[in-house]
XYZ file of N, CA and C in Angstrom:
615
model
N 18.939 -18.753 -31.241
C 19.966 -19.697 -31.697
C 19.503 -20.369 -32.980
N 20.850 -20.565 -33.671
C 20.143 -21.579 -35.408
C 21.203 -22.602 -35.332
N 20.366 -23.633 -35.556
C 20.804 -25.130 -36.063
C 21.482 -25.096 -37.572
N 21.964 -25.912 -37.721
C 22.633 -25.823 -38.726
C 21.193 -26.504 -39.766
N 20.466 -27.645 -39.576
C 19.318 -27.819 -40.085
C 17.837 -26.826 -40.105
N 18.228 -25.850 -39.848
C 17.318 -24.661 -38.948
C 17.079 -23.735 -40.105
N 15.833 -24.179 -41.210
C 15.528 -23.362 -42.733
C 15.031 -22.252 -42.506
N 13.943 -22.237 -41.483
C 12.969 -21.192 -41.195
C 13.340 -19.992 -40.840
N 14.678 -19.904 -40.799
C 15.271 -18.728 -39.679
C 14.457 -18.385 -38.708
N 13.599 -19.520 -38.128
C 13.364 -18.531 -36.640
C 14.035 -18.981 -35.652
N 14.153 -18.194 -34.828
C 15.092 -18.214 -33.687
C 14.745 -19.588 -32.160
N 15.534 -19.768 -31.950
C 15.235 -21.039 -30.851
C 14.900 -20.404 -29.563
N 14.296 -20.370 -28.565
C 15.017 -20.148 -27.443
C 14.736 -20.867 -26.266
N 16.205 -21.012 -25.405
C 16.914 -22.000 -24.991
C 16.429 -21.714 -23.512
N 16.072 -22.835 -22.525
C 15.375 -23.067 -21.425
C 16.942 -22.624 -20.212
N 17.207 -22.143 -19.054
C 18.173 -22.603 -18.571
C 18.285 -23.696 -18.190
N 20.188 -23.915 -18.301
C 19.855 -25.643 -18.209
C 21.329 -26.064 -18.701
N 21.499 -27.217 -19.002
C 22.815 -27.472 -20.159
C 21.393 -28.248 -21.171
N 22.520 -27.835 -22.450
C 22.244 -28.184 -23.720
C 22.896 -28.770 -24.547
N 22.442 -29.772 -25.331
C 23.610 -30.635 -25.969
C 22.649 -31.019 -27.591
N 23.683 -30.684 -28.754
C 23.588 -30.632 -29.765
C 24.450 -31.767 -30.540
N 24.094 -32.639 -30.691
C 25.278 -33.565 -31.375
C 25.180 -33.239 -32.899
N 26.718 -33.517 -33.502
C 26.517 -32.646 -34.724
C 27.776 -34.084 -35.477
N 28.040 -33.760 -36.690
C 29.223 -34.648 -37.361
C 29.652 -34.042 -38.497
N 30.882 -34.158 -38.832
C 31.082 -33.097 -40.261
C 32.609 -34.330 -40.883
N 32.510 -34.357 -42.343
C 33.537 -35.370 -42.587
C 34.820 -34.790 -42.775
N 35.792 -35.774 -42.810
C 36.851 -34.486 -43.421
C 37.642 -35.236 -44.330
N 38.126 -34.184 -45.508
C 38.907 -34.223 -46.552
C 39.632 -35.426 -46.233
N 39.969 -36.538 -47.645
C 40.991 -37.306 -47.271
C 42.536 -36.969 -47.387
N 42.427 -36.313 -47.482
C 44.038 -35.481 -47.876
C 44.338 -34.429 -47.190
N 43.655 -34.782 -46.101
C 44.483 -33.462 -44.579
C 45.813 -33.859 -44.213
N 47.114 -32.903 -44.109
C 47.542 -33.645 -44.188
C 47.581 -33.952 -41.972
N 48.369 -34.494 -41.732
C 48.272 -35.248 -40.441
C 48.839 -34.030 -39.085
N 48.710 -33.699 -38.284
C 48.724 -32.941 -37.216
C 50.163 -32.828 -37.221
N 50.479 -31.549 -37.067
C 52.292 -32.207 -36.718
C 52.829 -30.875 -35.657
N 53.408 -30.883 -34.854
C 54.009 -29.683 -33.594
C 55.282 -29.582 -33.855
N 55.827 -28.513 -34.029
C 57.261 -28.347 -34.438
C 57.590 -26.828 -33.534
N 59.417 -26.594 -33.559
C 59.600 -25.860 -32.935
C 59.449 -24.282 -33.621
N 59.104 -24.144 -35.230
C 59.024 -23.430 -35.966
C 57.542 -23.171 -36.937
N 56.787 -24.100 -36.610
C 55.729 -24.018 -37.272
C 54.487 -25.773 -37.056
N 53.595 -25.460 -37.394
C 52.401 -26.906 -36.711
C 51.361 -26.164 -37.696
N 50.889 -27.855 -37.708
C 49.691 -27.794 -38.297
C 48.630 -28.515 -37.150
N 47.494 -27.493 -36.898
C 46.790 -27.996 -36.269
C 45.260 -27.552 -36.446
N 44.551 -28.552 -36.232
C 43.184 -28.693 -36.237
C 41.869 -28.590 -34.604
N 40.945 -27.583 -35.125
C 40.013 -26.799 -33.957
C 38.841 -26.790 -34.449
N 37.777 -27.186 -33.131
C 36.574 -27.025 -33.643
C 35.858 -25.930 -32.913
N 35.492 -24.447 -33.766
C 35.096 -23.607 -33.303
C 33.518 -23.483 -32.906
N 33.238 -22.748 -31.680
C 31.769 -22.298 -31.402
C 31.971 -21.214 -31.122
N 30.226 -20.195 -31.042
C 30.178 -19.131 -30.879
C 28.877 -18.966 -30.415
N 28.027 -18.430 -29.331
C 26.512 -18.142 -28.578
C 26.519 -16.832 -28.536
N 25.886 -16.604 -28.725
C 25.033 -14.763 -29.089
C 24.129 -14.811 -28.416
N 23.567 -14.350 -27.076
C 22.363 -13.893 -26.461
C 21.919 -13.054 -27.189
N 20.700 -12.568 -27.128
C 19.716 -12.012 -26.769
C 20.518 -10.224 -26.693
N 21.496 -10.063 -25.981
C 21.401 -8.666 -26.045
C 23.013 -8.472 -26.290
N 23.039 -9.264 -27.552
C 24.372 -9.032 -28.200
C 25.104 -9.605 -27.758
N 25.835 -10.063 -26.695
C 27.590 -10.611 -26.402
C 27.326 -11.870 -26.636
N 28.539 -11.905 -27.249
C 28.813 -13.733 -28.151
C 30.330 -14.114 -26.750
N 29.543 -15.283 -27.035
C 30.918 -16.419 -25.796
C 30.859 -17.230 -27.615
N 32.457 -17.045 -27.109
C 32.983 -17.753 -28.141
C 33.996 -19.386 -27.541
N 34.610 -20.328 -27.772
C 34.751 -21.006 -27.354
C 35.584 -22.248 -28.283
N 36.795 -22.674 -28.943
C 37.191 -24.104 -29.364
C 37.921 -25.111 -29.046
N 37.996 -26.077 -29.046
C 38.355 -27.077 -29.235
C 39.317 -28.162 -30.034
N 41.031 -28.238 -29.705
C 41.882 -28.602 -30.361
C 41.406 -30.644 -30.484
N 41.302 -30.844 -31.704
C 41.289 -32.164 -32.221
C 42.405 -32.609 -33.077
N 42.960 -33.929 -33.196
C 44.220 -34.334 -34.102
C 44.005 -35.400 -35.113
N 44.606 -34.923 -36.047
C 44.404 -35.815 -37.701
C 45.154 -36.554 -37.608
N 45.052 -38.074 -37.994
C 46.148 -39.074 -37.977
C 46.175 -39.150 -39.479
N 46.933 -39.097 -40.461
C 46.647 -39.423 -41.816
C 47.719 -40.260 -42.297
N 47.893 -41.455 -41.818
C 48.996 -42.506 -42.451
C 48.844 -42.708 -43.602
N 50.288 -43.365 -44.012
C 50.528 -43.933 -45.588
C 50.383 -45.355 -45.414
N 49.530 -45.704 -46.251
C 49.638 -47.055 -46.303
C 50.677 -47.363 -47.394
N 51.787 -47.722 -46.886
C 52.793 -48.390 -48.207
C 52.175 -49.716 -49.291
N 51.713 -49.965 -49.142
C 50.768 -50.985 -50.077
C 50.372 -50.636 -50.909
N 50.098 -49.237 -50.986
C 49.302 -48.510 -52.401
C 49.793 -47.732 -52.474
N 51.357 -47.735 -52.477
C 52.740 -46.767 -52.740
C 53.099 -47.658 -54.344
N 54.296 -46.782 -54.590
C 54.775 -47.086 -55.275
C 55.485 -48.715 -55.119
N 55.760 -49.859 -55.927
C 56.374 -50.681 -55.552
C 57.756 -50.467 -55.739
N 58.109 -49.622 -56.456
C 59.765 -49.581 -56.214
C 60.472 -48.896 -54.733
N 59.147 -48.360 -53.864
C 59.961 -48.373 -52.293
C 60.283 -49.650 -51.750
N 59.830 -50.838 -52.341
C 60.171 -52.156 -51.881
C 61.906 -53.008 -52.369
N 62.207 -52.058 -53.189
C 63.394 -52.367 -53.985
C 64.624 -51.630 -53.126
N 65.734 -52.822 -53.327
C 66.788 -52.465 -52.128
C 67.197 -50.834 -52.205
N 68.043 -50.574 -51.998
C 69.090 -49.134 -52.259
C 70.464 -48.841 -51.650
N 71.099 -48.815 -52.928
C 72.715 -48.733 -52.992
C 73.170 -47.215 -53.077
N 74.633 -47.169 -52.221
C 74.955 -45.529 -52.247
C 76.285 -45.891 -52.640
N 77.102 -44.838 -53.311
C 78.770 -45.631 -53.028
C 79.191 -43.895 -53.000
N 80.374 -43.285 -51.997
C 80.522 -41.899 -52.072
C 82.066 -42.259 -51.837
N 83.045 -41.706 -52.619
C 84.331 -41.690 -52.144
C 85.051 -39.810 -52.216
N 85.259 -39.780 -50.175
C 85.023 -38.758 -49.975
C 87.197 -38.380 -49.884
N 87.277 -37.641 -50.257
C 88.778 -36.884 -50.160
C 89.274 -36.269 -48.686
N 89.821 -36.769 -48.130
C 90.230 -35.774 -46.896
C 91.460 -35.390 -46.612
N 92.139 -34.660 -45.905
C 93.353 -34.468 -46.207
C 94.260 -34.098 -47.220
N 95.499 -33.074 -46.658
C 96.060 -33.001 -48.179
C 97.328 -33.674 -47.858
N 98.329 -33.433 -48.587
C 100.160 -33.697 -48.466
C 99.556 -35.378 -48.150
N 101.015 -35.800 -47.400
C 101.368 -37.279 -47.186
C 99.830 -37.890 -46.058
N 99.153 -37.141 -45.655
C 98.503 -38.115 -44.302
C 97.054 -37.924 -45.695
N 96.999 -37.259 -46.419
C 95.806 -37.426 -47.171
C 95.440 -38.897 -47.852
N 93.979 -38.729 -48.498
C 93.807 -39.828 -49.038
C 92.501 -39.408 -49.298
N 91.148 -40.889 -49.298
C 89.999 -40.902 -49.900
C 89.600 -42.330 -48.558
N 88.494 -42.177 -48.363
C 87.602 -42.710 -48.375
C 86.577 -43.072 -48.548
N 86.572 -44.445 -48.760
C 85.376 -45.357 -49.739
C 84.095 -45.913 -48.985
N 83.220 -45.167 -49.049
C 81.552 -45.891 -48.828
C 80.400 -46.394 -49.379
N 80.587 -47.656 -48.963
C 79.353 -47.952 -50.194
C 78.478 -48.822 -48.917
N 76.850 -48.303 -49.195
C 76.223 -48.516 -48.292
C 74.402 -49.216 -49.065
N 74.440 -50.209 -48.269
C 73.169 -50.476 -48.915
C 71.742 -50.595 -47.888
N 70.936 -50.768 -48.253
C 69.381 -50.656 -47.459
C 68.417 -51.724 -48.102
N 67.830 -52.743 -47.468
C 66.761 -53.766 -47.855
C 65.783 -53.522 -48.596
N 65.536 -52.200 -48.861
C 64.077 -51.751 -49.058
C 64.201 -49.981 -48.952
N 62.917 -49.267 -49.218
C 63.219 -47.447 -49.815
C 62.090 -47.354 -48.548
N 61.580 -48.062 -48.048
C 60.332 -47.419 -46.974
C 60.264 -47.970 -46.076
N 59.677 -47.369 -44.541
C 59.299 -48.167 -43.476
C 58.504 -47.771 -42.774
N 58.003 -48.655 -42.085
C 56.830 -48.330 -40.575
C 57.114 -48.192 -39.544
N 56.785 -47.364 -38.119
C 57.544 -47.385 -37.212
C 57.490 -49.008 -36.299
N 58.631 -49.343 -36.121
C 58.924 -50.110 -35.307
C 59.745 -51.546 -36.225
N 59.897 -50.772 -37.497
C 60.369 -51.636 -38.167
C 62.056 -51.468 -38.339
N 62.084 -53.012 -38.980
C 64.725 -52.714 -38.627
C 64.432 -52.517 -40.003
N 65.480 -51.212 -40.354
C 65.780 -51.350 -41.718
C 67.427 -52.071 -41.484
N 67.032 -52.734 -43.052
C 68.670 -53.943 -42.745
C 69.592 -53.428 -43.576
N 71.014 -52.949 -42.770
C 72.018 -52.239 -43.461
C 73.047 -52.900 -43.782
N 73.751 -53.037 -44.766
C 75.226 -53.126 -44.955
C 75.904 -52.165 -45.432
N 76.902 -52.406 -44.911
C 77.998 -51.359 -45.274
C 79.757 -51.543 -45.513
N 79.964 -51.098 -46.535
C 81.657 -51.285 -46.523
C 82.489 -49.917 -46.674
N 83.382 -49.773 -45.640
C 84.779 -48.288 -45.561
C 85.412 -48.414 -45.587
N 86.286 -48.239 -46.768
C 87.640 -48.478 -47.429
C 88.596 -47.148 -46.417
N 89.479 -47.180 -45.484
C 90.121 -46.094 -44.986
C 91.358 -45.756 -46.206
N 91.381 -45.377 -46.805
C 92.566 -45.182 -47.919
C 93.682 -43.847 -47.231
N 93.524 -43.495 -46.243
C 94.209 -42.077 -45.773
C 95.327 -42.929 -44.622
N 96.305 -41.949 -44.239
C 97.128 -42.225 -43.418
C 97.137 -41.895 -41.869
N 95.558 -41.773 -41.869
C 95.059 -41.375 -40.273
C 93.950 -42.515 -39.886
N 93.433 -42.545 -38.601
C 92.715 -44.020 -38.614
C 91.261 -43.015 -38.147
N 90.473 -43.818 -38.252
C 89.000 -43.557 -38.034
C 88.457 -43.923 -37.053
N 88.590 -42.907 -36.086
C 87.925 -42.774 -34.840
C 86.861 -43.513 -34.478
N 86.078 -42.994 -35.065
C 84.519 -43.071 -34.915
C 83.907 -43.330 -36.227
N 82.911 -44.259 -36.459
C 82.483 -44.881 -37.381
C 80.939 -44.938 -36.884
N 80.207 -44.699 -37.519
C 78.452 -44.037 -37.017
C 77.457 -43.827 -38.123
N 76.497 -45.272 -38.143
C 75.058 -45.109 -39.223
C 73.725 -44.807 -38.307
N 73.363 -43.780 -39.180
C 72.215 -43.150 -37.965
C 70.840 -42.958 -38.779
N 69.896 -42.837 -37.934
C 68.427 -42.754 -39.067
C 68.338 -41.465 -38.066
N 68.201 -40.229 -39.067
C 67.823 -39.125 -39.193
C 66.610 -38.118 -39.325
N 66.397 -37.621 -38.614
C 64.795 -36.954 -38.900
C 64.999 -35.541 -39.708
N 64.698 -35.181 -40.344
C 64.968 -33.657 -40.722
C 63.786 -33.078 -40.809
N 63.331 -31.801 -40.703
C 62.089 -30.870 -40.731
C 62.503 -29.994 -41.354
N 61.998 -29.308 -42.069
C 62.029 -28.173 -43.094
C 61.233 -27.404 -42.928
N 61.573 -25.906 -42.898
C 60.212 -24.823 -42.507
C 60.436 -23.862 -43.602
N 59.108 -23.427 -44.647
C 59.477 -22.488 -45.773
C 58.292 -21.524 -45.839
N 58.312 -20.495 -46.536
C 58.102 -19.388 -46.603
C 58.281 -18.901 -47.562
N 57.303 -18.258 -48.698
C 57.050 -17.948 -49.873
C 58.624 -18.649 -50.580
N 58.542 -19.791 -50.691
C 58.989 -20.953 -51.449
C 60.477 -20.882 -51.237
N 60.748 -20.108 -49.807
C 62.354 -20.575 -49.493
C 62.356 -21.057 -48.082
N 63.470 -21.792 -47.912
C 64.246 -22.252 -46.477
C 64.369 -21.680 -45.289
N 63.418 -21.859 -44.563
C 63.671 -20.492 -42.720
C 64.328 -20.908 -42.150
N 63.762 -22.399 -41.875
C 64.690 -23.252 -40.608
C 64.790 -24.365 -41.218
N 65.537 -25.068 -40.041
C 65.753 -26.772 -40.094
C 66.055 -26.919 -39.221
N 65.384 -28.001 -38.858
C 65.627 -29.217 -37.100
C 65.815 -30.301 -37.794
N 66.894 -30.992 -36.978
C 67.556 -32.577 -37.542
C 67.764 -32.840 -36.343
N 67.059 -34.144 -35.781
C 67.507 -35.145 -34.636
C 68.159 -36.532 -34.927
N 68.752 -37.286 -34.412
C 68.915 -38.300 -34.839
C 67.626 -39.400 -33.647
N 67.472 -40.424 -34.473
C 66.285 -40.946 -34.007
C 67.148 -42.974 -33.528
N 67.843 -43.263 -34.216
C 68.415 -44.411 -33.622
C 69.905 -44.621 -34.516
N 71.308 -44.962 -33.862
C 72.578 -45.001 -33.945
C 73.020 -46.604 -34.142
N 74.163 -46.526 -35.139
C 75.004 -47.884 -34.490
C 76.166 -47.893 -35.084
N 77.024 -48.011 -33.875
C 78.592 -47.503 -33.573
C 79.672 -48.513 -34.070
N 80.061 -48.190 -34.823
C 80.952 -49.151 -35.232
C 82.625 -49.060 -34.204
N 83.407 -49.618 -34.555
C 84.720 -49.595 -34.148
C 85.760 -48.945 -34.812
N 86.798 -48.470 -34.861
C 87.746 -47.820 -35.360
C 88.111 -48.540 -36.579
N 88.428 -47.777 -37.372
C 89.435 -48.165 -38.835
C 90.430 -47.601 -38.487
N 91.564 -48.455 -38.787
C 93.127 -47.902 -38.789
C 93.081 -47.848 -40.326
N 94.151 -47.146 -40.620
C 94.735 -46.823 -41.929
C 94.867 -47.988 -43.104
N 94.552 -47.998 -44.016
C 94.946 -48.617 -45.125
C 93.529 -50.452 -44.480
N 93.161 -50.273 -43.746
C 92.013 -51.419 -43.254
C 90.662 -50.578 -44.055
N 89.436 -51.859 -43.893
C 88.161 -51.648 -44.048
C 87.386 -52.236 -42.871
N 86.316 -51.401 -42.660
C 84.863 -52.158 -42.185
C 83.967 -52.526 -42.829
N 83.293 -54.124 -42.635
C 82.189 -54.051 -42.998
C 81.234 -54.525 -42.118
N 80.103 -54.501 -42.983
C 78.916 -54.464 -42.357
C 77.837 -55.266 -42.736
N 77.713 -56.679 -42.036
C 76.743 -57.443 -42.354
C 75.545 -57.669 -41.450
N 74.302 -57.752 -41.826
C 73.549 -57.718 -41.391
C 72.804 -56.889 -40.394
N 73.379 -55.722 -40.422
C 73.192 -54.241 -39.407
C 71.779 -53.755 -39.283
N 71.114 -53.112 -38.464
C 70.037 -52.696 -38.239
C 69.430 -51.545 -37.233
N 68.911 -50.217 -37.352
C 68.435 -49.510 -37.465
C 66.896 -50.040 -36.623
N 66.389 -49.600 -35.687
C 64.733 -49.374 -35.363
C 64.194 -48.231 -35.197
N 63.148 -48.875 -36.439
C 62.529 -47.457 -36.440
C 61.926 -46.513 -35.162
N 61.727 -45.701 -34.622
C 61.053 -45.534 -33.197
C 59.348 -45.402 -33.897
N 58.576 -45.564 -32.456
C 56.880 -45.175 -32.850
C 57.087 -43.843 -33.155
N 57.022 -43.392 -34.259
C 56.176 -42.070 -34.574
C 54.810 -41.974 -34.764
N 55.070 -40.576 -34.840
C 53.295 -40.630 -34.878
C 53.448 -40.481 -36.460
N 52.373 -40.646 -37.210
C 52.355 -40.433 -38.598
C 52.606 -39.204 -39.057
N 53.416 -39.012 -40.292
C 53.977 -37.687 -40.184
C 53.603 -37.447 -41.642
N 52.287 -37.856 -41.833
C 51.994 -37.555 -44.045
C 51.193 -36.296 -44.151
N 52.659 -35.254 -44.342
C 52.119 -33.696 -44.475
C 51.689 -33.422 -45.694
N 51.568 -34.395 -46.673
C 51.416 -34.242 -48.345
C 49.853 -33.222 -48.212
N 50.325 -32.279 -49.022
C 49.159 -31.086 -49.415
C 49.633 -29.236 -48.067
N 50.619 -29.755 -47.643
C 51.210 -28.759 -46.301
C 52.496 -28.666 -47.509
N 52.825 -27.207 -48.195
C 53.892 -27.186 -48.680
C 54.528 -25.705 -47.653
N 54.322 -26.124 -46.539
C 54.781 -25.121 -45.891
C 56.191 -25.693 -44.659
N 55.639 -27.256 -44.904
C 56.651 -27.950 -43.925
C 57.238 -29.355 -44.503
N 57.952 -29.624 -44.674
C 58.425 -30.711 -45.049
C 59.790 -32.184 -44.079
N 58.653 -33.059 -44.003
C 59.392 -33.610 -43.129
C 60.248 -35.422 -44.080
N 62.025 -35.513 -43.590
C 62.118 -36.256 -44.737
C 63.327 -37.596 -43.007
N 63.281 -38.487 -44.073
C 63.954 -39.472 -43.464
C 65.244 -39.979 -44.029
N 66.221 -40.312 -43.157
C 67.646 -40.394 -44.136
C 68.303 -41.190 -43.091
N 69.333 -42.373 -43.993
C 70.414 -42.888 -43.279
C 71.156 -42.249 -43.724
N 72.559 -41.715 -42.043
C 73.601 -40.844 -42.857
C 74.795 -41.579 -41.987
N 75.933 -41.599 -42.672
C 76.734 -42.199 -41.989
C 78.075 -41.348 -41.773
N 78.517 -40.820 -40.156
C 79.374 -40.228 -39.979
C 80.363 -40.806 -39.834
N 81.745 -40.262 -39.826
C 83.132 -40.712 -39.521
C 84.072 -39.149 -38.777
């Protein structure tokens, strides 16, 4: 057997018994963080291998997990700056058609889990049909690629909040609304351009 401190190349040999080698190795600061998906993972193993004496190797590893958070503090400061959307979407044609108006804002461009992002929102119904269902959701999306195109995508929604119906020619708004983030686990794949994971408020009707 050789130690990793073991210059001499001569060989060890080992008493029966158990044996214990404590060892430490650092790692890169830019791994990016462990992640399990239904299409692809990044994961981290610590391999061994024993070779007797008359050749057969027992081989043997060990799954370990990278936490690699962002500290937003030594982000950019403009994730601290609010964010405005305004989309006016067309639906319908002939007499029941029209447009509707969204304009949606956010406290801030970043968050931590367990944190409210604070929403407002205003929906102009301009059409001659009323609006069912009214729905701001925080979104997970995953991205899986392959010599630099699109395989898959998984999108869950991660937390909802339901508004009430718009009738025709009315608006909703939205003061002081809020979103929690759930605990994730840290998800900073930066240096993994094989997976890409992104966060989004989307608002259905």
């Amino acid at each position: 057997m050789k130690l990793l401190d073991d210059f001499d190349n001569k060989p060890i040999l080992l008493s029966a018994g158990v044996h214990c080698f404590p060892f430490k190795l650092g790692l890169p600061v830019s791994l990016p963080s462990t992640f399990l998906g239904q299409h692809g993972w990044i994961q981290y193993y610590c391999k061994t291998s024993l070779q007797e004496s008359s050749g057969i190797t027992h081989k043997n590893q060990q799954v370990f997990i990278v936490l690699n958070p962002i500290d937003l503090n030594l982000e950019d400061p403009l994730l601290s700056d609010p964010l405005e959307a305004s989309v006016n979407h067309r639906i319908g044609v002939g007499p029941l058609g029209g447009t509707i108006r969204c304009n949606v804002g956010l406290d801030k461009r970043a968050y931590v889990p367990g944190e409210n992002i604070l929403l407002t929102g205003e929906i102009h119904n301009q059409t001659k049909l009323a609006i069912k269902l009214l729905k701001y959701a925080l979104i997970e999306t995953v991205q899986f690629f392959a010599h630099g195109k699109l395989l898959h995508q998984e999108r869950r929604e991660l937390a909802a909040l339901v508004r009430e119906r718009i009738k025709s020619g009315s608006r909703d708004v939205l003061q002081n609304g809020h979103l929690t983030v759930p605990p994730l686990p840290p998800t900073n794949l930066l240096g993994c351009h094989l997976i890409r994971i992104r966060y989004s408020v989307c608002v259905s009707i």
